[in-house]
PDB file of N, CA and C and ligand atoms in Angstrom:
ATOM      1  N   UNK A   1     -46.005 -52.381  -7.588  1.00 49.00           N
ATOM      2  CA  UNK A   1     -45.377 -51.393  -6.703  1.00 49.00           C
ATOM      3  C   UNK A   1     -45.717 -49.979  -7.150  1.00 49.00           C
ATOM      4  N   UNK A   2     -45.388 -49.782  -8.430  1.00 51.00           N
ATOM      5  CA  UNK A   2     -46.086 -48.503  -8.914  1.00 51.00           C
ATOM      6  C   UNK A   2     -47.321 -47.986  -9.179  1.00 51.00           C
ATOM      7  N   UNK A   3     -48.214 -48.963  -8.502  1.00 57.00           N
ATOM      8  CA  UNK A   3     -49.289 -48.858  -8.648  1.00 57.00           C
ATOM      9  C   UNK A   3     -49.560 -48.258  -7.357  1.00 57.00           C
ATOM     10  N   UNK A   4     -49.057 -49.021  -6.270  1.00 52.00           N
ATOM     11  CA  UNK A   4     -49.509 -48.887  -4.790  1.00 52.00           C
ATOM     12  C   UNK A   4     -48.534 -46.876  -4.832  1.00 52.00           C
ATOM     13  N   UNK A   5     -47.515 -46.729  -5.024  1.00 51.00           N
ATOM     14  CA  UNK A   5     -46.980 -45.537  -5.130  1.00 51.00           C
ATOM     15  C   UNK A   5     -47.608 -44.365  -5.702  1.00 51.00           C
ATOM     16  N   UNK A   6     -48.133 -44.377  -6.304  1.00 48.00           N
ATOM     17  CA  UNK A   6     -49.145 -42.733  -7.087  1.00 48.00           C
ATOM     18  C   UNK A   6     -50.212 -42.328  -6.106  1.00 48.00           C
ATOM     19  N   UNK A   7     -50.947 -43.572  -5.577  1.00 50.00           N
ATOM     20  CA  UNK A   7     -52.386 -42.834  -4.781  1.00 50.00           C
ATOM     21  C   UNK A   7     -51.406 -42.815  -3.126  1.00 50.00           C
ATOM     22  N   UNK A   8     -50.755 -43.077  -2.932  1.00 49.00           N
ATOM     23  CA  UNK A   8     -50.448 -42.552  -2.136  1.00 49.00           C
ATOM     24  C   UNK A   8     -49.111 -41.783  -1.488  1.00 49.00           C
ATOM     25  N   UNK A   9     -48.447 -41.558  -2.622  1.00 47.00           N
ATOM     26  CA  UNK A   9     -47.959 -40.108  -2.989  1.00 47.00           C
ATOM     27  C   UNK A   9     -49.206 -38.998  -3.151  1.00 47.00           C
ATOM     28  N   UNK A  10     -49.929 -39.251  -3.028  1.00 49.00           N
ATOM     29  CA  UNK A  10     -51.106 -37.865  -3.594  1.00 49.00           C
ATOM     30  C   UNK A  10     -51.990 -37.889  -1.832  1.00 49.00           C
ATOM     31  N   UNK A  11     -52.243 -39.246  -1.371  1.00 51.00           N
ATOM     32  CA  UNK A  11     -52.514 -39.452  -0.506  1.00 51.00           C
ATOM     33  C   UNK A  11     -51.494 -38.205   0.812  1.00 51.00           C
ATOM     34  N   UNK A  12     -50.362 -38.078   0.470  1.00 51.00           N
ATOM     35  CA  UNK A  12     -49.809 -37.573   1.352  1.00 51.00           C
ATOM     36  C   UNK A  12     -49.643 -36.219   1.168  1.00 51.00           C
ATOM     37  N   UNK A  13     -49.699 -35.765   0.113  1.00 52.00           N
ATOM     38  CA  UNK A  13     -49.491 -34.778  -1.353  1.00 52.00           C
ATOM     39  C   UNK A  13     -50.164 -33.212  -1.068  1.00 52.00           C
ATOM     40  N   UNK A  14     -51.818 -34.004  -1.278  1.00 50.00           N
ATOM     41  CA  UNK A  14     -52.652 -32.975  -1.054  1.00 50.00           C
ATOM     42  C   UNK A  14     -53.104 -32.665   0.041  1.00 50.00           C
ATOM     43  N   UNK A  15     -53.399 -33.447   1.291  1.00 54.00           N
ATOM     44  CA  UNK A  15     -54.028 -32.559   2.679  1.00 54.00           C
ATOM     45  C   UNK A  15     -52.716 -31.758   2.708  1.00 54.00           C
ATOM     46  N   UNK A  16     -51.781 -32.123   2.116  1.00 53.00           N
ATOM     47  CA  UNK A  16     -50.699 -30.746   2.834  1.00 53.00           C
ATOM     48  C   UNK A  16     -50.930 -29.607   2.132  1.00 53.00           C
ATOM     49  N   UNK A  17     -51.408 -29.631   0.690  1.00 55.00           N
ATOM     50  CA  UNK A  17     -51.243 -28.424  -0.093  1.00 55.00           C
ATOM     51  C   UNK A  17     -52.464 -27.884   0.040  1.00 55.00           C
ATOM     52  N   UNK A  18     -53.881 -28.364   0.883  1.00 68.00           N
ATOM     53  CA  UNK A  18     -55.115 -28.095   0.738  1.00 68.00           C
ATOM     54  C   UNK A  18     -55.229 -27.153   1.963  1.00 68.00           C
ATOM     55  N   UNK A  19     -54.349 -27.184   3.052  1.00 81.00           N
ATOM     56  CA  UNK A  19     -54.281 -26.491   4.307  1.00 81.00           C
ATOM     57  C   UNK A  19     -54.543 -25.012   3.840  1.00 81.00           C
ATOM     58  N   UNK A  20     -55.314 -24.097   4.442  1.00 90.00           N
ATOM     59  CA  UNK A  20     -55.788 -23.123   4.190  1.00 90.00           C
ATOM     60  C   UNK A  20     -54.222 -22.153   5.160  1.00 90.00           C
ATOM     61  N   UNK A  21     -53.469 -20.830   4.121  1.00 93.00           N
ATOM     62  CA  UNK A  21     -53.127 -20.292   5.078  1.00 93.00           C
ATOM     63  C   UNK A  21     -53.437 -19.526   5.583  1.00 93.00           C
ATOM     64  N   UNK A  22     -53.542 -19.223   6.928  1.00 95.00           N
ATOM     65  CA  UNK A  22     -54.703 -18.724   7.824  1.00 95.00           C
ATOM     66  C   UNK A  22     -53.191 -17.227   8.384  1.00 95.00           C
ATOM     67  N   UNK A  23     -52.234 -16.944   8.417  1.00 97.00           N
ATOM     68  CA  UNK A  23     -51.760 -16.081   8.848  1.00 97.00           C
ATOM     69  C   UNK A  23     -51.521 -15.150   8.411  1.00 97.00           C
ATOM     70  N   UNK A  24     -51.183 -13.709   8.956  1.00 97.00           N
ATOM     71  CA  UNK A  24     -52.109 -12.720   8.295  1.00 97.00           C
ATOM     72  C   UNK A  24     -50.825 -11.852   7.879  1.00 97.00           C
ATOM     73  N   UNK A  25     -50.993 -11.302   6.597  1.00 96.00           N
ATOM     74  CA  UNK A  25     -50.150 -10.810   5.603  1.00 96.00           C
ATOM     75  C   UNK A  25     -49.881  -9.545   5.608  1.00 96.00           C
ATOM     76  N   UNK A  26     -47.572  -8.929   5.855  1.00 95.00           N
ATOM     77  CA  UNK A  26     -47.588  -8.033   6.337  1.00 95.00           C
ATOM     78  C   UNK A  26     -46.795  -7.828   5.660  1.00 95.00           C
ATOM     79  N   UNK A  27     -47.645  -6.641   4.821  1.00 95.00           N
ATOM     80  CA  UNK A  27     -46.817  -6.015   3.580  1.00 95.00           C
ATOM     81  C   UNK A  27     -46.068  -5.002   3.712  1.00 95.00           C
ATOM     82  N   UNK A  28     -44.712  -4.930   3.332  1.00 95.00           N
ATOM     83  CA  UNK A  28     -43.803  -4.382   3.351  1.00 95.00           C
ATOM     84  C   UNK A  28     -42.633  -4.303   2.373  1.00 95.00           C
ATOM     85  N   UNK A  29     -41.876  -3.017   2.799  1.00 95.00           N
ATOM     86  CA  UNK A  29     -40.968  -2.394   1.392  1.00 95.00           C
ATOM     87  C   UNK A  29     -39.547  -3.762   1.163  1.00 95.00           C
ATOM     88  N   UNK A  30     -39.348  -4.173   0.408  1.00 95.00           N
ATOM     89  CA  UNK A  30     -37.873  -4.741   0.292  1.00 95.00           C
ATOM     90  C   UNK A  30     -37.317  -4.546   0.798  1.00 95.00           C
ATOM     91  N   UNK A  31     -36.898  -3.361   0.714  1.00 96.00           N
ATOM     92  CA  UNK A  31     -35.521  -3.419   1.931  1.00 96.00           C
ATOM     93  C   UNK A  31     -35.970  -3.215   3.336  1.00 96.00           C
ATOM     94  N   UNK A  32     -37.162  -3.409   3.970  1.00 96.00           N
ATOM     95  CA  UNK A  32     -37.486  -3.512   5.347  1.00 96.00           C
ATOM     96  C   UNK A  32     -37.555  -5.135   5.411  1.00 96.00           C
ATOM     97  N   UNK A  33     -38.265  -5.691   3.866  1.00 95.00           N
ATOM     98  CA  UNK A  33     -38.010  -7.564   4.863  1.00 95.00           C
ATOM     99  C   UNK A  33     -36.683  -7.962   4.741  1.00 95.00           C
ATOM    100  N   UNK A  34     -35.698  -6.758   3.409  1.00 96.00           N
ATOM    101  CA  UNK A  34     -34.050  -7.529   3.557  1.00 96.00           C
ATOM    102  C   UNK A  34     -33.887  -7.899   5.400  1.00 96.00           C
ATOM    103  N   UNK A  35     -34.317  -6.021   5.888  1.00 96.00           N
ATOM    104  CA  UNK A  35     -33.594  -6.424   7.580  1.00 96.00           C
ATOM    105  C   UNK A  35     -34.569  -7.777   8.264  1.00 96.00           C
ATOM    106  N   UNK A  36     -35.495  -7.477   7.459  1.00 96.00           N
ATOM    107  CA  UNK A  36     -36.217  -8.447   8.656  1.00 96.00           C
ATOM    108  C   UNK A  36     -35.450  -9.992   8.342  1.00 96.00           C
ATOM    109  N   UNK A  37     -35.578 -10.391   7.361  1.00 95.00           N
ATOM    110  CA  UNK A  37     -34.687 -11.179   6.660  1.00 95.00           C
ATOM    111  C   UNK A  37     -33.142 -11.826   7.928  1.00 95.00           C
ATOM    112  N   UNK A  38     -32.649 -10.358   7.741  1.00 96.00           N
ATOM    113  CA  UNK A  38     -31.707 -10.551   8.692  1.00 96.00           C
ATOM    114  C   UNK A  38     -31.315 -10.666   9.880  1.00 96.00           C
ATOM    115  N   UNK A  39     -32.534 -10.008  10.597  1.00 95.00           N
ATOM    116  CA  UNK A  39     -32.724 -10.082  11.823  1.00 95.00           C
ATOM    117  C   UNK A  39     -33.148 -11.706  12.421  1.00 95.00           C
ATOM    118  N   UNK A  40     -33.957 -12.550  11.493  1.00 94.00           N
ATOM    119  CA  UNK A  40     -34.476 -14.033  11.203  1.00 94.00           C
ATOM    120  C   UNK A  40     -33.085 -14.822  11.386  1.00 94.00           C
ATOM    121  N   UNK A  41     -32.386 -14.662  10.584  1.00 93.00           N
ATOM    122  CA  UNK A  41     -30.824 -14.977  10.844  1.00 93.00           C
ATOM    123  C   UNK A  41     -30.101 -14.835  11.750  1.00 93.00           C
ATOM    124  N   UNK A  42     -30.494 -13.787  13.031  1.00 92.00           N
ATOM    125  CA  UNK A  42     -29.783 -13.450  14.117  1.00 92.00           C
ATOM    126  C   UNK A  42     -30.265 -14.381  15.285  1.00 92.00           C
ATOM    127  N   UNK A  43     -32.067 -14.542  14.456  1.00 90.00           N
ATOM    128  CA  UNK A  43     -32.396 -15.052  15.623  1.00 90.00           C
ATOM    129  C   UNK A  43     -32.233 -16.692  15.428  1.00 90.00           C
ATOM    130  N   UNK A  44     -31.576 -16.897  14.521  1.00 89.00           N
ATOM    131  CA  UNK A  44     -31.101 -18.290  14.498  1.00 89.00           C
ATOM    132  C   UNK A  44     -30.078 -18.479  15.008  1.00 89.00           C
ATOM    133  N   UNK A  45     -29.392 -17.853  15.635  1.00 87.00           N
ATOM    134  CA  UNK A  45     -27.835 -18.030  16.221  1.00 87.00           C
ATOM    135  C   UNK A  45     -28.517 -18.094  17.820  1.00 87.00           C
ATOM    136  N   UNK A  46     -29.719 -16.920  18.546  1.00 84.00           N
ATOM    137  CA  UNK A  46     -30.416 -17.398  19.799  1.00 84.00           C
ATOM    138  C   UNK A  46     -30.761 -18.357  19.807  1.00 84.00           C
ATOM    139  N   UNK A  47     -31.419 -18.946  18.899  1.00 86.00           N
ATOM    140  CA  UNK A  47     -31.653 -20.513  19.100  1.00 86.00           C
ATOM    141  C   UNK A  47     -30.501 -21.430  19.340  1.00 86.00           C
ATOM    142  N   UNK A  48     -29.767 -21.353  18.708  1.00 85.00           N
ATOM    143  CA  UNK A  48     -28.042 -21.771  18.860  1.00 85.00           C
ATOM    144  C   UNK A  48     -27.700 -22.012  20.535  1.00 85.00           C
ATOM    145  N   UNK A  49     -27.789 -20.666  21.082  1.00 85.00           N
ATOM    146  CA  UNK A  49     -27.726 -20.557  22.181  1.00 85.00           C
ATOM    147  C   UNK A  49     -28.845 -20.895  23.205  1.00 85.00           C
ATOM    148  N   UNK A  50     -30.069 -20.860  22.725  1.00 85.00           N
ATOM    149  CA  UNK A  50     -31.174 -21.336  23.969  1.00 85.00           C
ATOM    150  C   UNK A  50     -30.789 -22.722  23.794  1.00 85.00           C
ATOM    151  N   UNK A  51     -30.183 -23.451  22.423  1.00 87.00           N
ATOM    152  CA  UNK A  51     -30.321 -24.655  22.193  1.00 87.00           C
ATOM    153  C   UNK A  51     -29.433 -25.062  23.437  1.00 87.00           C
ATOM    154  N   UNK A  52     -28.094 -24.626  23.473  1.00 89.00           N
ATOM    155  CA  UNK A  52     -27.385 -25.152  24.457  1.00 89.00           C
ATOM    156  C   UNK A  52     -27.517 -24.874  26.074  1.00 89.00           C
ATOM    157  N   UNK A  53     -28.189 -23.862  26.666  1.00 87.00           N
ATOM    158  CA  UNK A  53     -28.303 -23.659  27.544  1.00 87.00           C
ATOM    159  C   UNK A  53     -29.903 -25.043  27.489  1.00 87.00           C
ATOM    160  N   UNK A  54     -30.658 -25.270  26.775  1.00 89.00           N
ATOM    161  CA  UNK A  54     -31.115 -26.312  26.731  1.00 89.00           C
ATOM    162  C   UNK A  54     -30.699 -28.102  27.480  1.00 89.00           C
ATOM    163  N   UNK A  55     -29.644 -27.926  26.457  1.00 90.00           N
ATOM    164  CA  UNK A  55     -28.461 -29.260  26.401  1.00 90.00           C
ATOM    165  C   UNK A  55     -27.821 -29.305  27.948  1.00 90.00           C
ATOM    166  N   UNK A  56     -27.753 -28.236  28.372  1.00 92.00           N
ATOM    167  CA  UNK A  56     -26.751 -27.927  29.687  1.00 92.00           C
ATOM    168  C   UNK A  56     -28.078 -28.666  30.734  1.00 92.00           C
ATOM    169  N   UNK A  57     -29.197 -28.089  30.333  1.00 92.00           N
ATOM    170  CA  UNK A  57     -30.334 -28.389  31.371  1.00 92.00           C
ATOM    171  C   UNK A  57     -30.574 -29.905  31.524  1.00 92.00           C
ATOM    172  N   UNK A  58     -30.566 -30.435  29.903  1.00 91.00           N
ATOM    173  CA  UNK A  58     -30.965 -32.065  30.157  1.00 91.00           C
ATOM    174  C   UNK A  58     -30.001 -32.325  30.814  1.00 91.00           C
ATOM    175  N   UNK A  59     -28.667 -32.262  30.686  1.00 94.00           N
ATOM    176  CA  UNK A  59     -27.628 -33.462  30.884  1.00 94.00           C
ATOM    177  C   UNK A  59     -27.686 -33.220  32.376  1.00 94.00           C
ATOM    178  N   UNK A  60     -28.106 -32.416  33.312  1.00 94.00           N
ATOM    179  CA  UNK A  60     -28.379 -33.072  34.464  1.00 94.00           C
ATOM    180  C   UNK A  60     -29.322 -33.949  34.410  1.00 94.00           C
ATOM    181  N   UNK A  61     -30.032 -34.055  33.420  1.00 94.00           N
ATOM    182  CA  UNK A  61     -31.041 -35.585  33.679  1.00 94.00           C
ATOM    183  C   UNK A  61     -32.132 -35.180  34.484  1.00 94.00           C
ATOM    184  N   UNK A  62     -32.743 -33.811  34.859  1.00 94.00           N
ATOM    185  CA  UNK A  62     -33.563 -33.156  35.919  1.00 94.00           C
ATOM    186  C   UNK A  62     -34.448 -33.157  34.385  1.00 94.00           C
ATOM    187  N   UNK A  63     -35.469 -34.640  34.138  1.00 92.00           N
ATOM    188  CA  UNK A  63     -36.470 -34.537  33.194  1.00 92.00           C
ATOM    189  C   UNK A  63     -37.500 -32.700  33.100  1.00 92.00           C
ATOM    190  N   UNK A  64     -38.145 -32.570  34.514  1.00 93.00           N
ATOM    191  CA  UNK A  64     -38.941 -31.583  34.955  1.00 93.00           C
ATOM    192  C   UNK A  64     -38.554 -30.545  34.475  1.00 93.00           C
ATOM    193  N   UNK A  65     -36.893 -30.107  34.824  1.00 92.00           N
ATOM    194  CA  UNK A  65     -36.529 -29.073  34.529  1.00 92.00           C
ATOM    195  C   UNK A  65     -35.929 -28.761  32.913  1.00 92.00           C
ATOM    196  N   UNK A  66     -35.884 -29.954  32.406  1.00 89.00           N
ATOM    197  CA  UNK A  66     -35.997 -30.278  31.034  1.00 89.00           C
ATOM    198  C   UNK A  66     -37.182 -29.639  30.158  1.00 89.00           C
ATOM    199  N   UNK A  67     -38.417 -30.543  30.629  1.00 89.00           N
ATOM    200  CA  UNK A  67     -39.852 -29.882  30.317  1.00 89.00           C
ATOM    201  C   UNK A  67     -40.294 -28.588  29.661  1.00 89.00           C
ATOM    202  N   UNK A  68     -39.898 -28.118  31.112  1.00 89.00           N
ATOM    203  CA  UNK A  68     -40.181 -26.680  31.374  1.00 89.00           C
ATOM    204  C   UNK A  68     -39.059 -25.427  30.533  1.00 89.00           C
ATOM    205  N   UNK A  69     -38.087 -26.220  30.184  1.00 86.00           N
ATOM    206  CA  UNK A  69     -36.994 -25.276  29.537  1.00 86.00           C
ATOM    207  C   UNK A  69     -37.440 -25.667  27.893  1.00 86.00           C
ATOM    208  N   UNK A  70     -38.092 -26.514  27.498  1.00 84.00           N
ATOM    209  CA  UNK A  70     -38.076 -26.705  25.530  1.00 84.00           C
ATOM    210  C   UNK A  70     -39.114 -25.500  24.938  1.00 84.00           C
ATOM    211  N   UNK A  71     -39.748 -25.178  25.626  1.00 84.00           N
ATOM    212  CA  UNK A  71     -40.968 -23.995  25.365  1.00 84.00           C
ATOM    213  C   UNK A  71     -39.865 -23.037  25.108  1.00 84.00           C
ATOM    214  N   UNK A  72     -39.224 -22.774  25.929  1.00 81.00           N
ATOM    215  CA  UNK A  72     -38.090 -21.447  25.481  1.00 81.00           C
ATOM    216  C   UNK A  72     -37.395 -21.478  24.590  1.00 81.00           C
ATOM    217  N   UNK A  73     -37.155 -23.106  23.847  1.00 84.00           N
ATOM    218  CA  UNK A  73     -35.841 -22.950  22.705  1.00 84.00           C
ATOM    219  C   UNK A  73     -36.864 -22.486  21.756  1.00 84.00           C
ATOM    220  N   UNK A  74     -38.284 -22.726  21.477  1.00 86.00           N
ATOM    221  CA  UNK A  74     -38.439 -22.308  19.920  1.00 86.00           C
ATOM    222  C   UNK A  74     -40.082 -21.911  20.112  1.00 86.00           C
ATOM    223  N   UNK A  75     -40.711 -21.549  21.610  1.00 88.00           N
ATOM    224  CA  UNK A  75     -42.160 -21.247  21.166  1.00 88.00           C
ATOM    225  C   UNK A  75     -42.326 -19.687  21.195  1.00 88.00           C
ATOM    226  N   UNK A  76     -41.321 -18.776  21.332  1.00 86.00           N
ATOM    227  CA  UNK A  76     -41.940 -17.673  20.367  1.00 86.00           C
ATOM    228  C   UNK A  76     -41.784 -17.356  19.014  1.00 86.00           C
ATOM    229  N   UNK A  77     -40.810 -18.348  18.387  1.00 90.00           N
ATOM    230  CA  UNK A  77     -40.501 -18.278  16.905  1.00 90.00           C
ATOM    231  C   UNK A  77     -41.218 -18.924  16.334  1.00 90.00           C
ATOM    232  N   UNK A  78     -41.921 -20.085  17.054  1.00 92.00           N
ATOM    233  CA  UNK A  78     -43.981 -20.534  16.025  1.00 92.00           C
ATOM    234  C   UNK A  78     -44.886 -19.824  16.498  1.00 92.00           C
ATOM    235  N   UNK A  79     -44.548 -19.368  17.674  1.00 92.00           N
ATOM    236  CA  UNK A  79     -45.979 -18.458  17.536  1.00 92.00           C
ATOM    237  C   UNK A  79     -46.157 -17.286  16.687  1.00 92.00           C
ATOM    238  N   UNK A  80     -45.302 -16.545  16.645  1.00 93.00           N
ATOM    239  CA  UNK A  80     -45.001 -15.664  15.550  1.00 93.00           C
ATOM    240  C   UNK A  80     -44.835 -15.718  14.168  1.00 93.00           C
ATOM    241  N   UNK A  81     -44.310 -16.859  13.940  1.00 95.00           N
ATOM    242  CA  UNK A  81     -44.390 -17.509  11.799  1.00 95.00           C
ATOM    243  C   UNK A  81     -45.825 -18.341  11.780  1.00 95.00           C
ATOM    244  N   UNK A  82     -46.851 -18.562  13.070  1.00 95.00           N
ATOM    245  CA  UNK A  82     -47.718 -19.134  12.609  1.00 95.00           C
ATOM    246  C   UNK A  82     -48.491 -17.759  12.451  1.00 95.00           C
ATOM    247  N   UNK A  83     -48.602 -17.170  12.459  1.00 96.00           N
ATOM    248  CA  UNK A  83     -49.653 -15.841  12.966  1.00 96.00           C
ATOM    249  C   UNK A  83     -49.074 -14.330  11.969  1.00 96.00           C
ATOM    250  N   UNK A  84     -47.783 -14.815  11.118  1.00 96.00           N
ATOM    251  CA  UNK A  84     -47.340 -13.737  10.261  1.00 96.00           C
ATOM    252  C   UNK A  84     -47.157 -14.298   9.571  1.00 96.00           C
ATOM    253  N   UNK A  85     -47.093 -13.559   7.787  1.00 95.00           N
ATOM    254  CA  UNK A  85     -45.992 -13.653   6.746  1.00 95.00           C
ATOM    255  C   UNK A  85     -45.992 -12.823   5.754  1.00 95.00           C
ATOM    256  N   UNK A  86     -44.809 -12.565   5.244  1.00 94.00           N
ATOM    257  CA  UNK A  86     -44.432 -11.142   4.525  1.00 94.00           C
ATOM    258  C   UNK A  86     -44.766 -11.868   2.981  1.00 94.00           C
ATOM    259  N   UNK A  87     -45.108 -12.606   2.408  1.00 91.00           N
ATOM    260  CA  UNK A  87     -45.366 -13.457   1.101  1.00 91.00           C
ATOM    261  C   UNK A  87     -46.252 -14.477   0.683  1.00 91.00           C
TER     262      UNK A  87
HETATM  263  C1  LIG B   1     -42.214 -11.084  16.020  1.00 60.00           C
HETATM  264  C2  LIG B   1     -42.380 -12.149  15.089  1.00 60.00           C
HETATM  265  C3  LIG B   1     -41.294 -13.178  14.876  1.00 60.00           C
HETATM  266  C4  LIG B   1     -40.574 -13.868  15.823  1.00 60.00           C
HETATM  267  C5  LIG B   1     -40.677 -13.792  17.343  1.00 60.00           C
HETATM  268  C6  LIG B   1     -39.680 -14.736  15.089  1.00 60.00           C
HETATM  269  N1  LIG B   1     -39.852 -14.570  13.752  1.00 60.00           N
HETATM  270 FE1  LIG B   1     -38.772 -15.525  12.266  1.00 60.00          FE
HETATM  271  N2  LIG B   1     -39.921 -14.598  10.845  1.00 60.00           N
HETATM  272  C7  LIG B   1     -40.945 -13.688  11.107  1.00 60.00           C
HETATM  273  C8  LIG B   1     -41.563 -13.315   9.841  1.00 60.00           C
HETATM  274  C9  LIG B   1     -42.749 -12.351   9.683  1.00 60.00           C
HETATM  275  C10 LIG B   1     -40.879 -14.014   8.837  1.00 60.00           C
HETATM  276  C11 LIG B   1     -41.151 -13.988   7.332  1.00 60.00           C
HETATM  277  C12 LIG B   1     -42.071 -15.163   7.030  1.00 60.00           C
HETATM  278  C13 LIG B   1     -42.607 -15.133   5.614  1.00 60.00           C
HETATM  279  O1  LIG B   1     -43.014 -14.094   5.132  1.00 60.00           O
HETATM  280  O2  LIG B   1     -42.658 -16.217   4.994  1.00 60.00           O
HETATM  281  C14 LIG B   1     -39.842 -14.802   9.491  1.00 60.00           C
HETATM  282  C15 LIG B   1     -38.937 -15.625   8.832  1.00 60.00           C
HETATM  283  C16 LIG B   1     -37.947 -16.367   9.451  1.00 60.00           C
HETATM  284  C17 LIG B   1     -36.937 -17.147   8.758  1.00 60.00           C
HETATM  285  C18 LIG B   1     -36.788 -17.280   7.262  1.00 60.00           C
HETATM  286  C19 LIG B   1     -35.850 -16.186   6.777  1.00 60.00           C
HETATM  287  C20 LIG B   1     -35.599 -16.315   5.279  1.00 60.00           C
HETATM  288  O3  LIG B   1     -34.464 -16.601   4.916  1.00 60.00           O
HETATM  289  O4  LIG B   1     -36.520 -16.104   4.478  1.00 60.00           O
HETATM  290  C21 LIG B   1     -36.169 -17.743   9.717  1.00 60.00           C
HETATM  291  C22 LIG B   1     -34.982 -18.667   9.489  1.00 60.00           C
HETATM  292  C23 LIG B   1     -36.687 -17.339  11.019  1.00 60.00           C
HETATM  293  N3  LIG B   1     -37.757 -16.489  10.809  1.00 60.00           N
HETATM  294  C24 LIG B   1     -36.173 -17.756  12.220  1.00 60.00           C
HETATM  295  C25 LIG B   1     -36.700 -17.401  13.468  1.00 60.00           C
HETATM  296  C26 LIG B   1     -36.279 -17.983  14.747  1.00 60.00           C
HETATM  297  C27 LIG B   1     -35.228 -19.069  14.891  1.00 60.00           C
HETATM  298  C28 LIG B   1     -37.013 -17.381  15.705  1.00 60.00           C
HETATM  299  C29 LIG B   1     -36.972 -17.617  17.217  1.00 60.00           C
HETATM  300  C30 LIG B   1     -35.713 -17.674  17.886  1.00 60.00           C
HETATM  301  C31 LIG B   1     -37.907 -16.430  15.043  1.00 60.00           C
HETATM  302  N4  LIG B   1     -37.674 -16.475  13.696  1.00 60.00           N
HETATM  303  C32 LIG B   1     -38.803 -15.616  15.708  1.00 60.00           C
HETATM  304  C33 LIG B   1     -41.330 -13.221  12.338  1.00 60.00           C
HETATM  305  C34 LIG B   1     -40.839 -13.641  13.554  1.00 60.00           C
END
């Protein structure tokens, strides 16, 4: 068993740590990423809320209109952490 466990613990290990990060680095004073920091936090409470205006959408069971509403709970917050980072 511990045999089969090491190569593929590493198996899973390294393509993750080998990923090149490709997003582009935005240097700034401490206390500008504290706010940004905090502002990250605010925008976790919108998600909160797109989440449920989400929830409101499925439970009519209108799949389509389902669809079309999940892009809004969270695709400008990857497009933006894929394409920035302050570290
Ligand atoms: C305009 C760009 C932008 C948008 C849009 C954005 N973020 Fe961020 N967010 C950032 C950056 C830049 C960081 C810092 C990432 C880093 O340096 O590692 C960050 C970091 C964070 C963090 C980590 C904060 C910490 O404690 O270190 C959270 C949580 C977060 N964002 C949540 C969200 C959520 C949720 C959304 C969408 C509702 C969102 N962000 C949208 C730019 C953005």
């Amino acid at each position: 068993m511990k045999r089969l466990l090491l190569p593929l613990l590493f198996a899973v290990a390294l393509p993750a740590g080998a990923v090149e990060d490709t997003r582009q680095f935005v240097q700034m004073p401490a206390p500008a990423q504290a706010v940004l920091r905090a502002e990250m936090v605010d925008m976790l409470v919108v998600l909160h809320d797109a989440g449920s205006e989400f929830a409101t959408i499925a439970k009519t069971g209108d799949a389509a209109k389902a669809l079309a509403a999940l892009p809004k709970l969270t695709g400008q917050c990857v497009s933006c952490h894929t394409a920035y980072r302050t570290r």
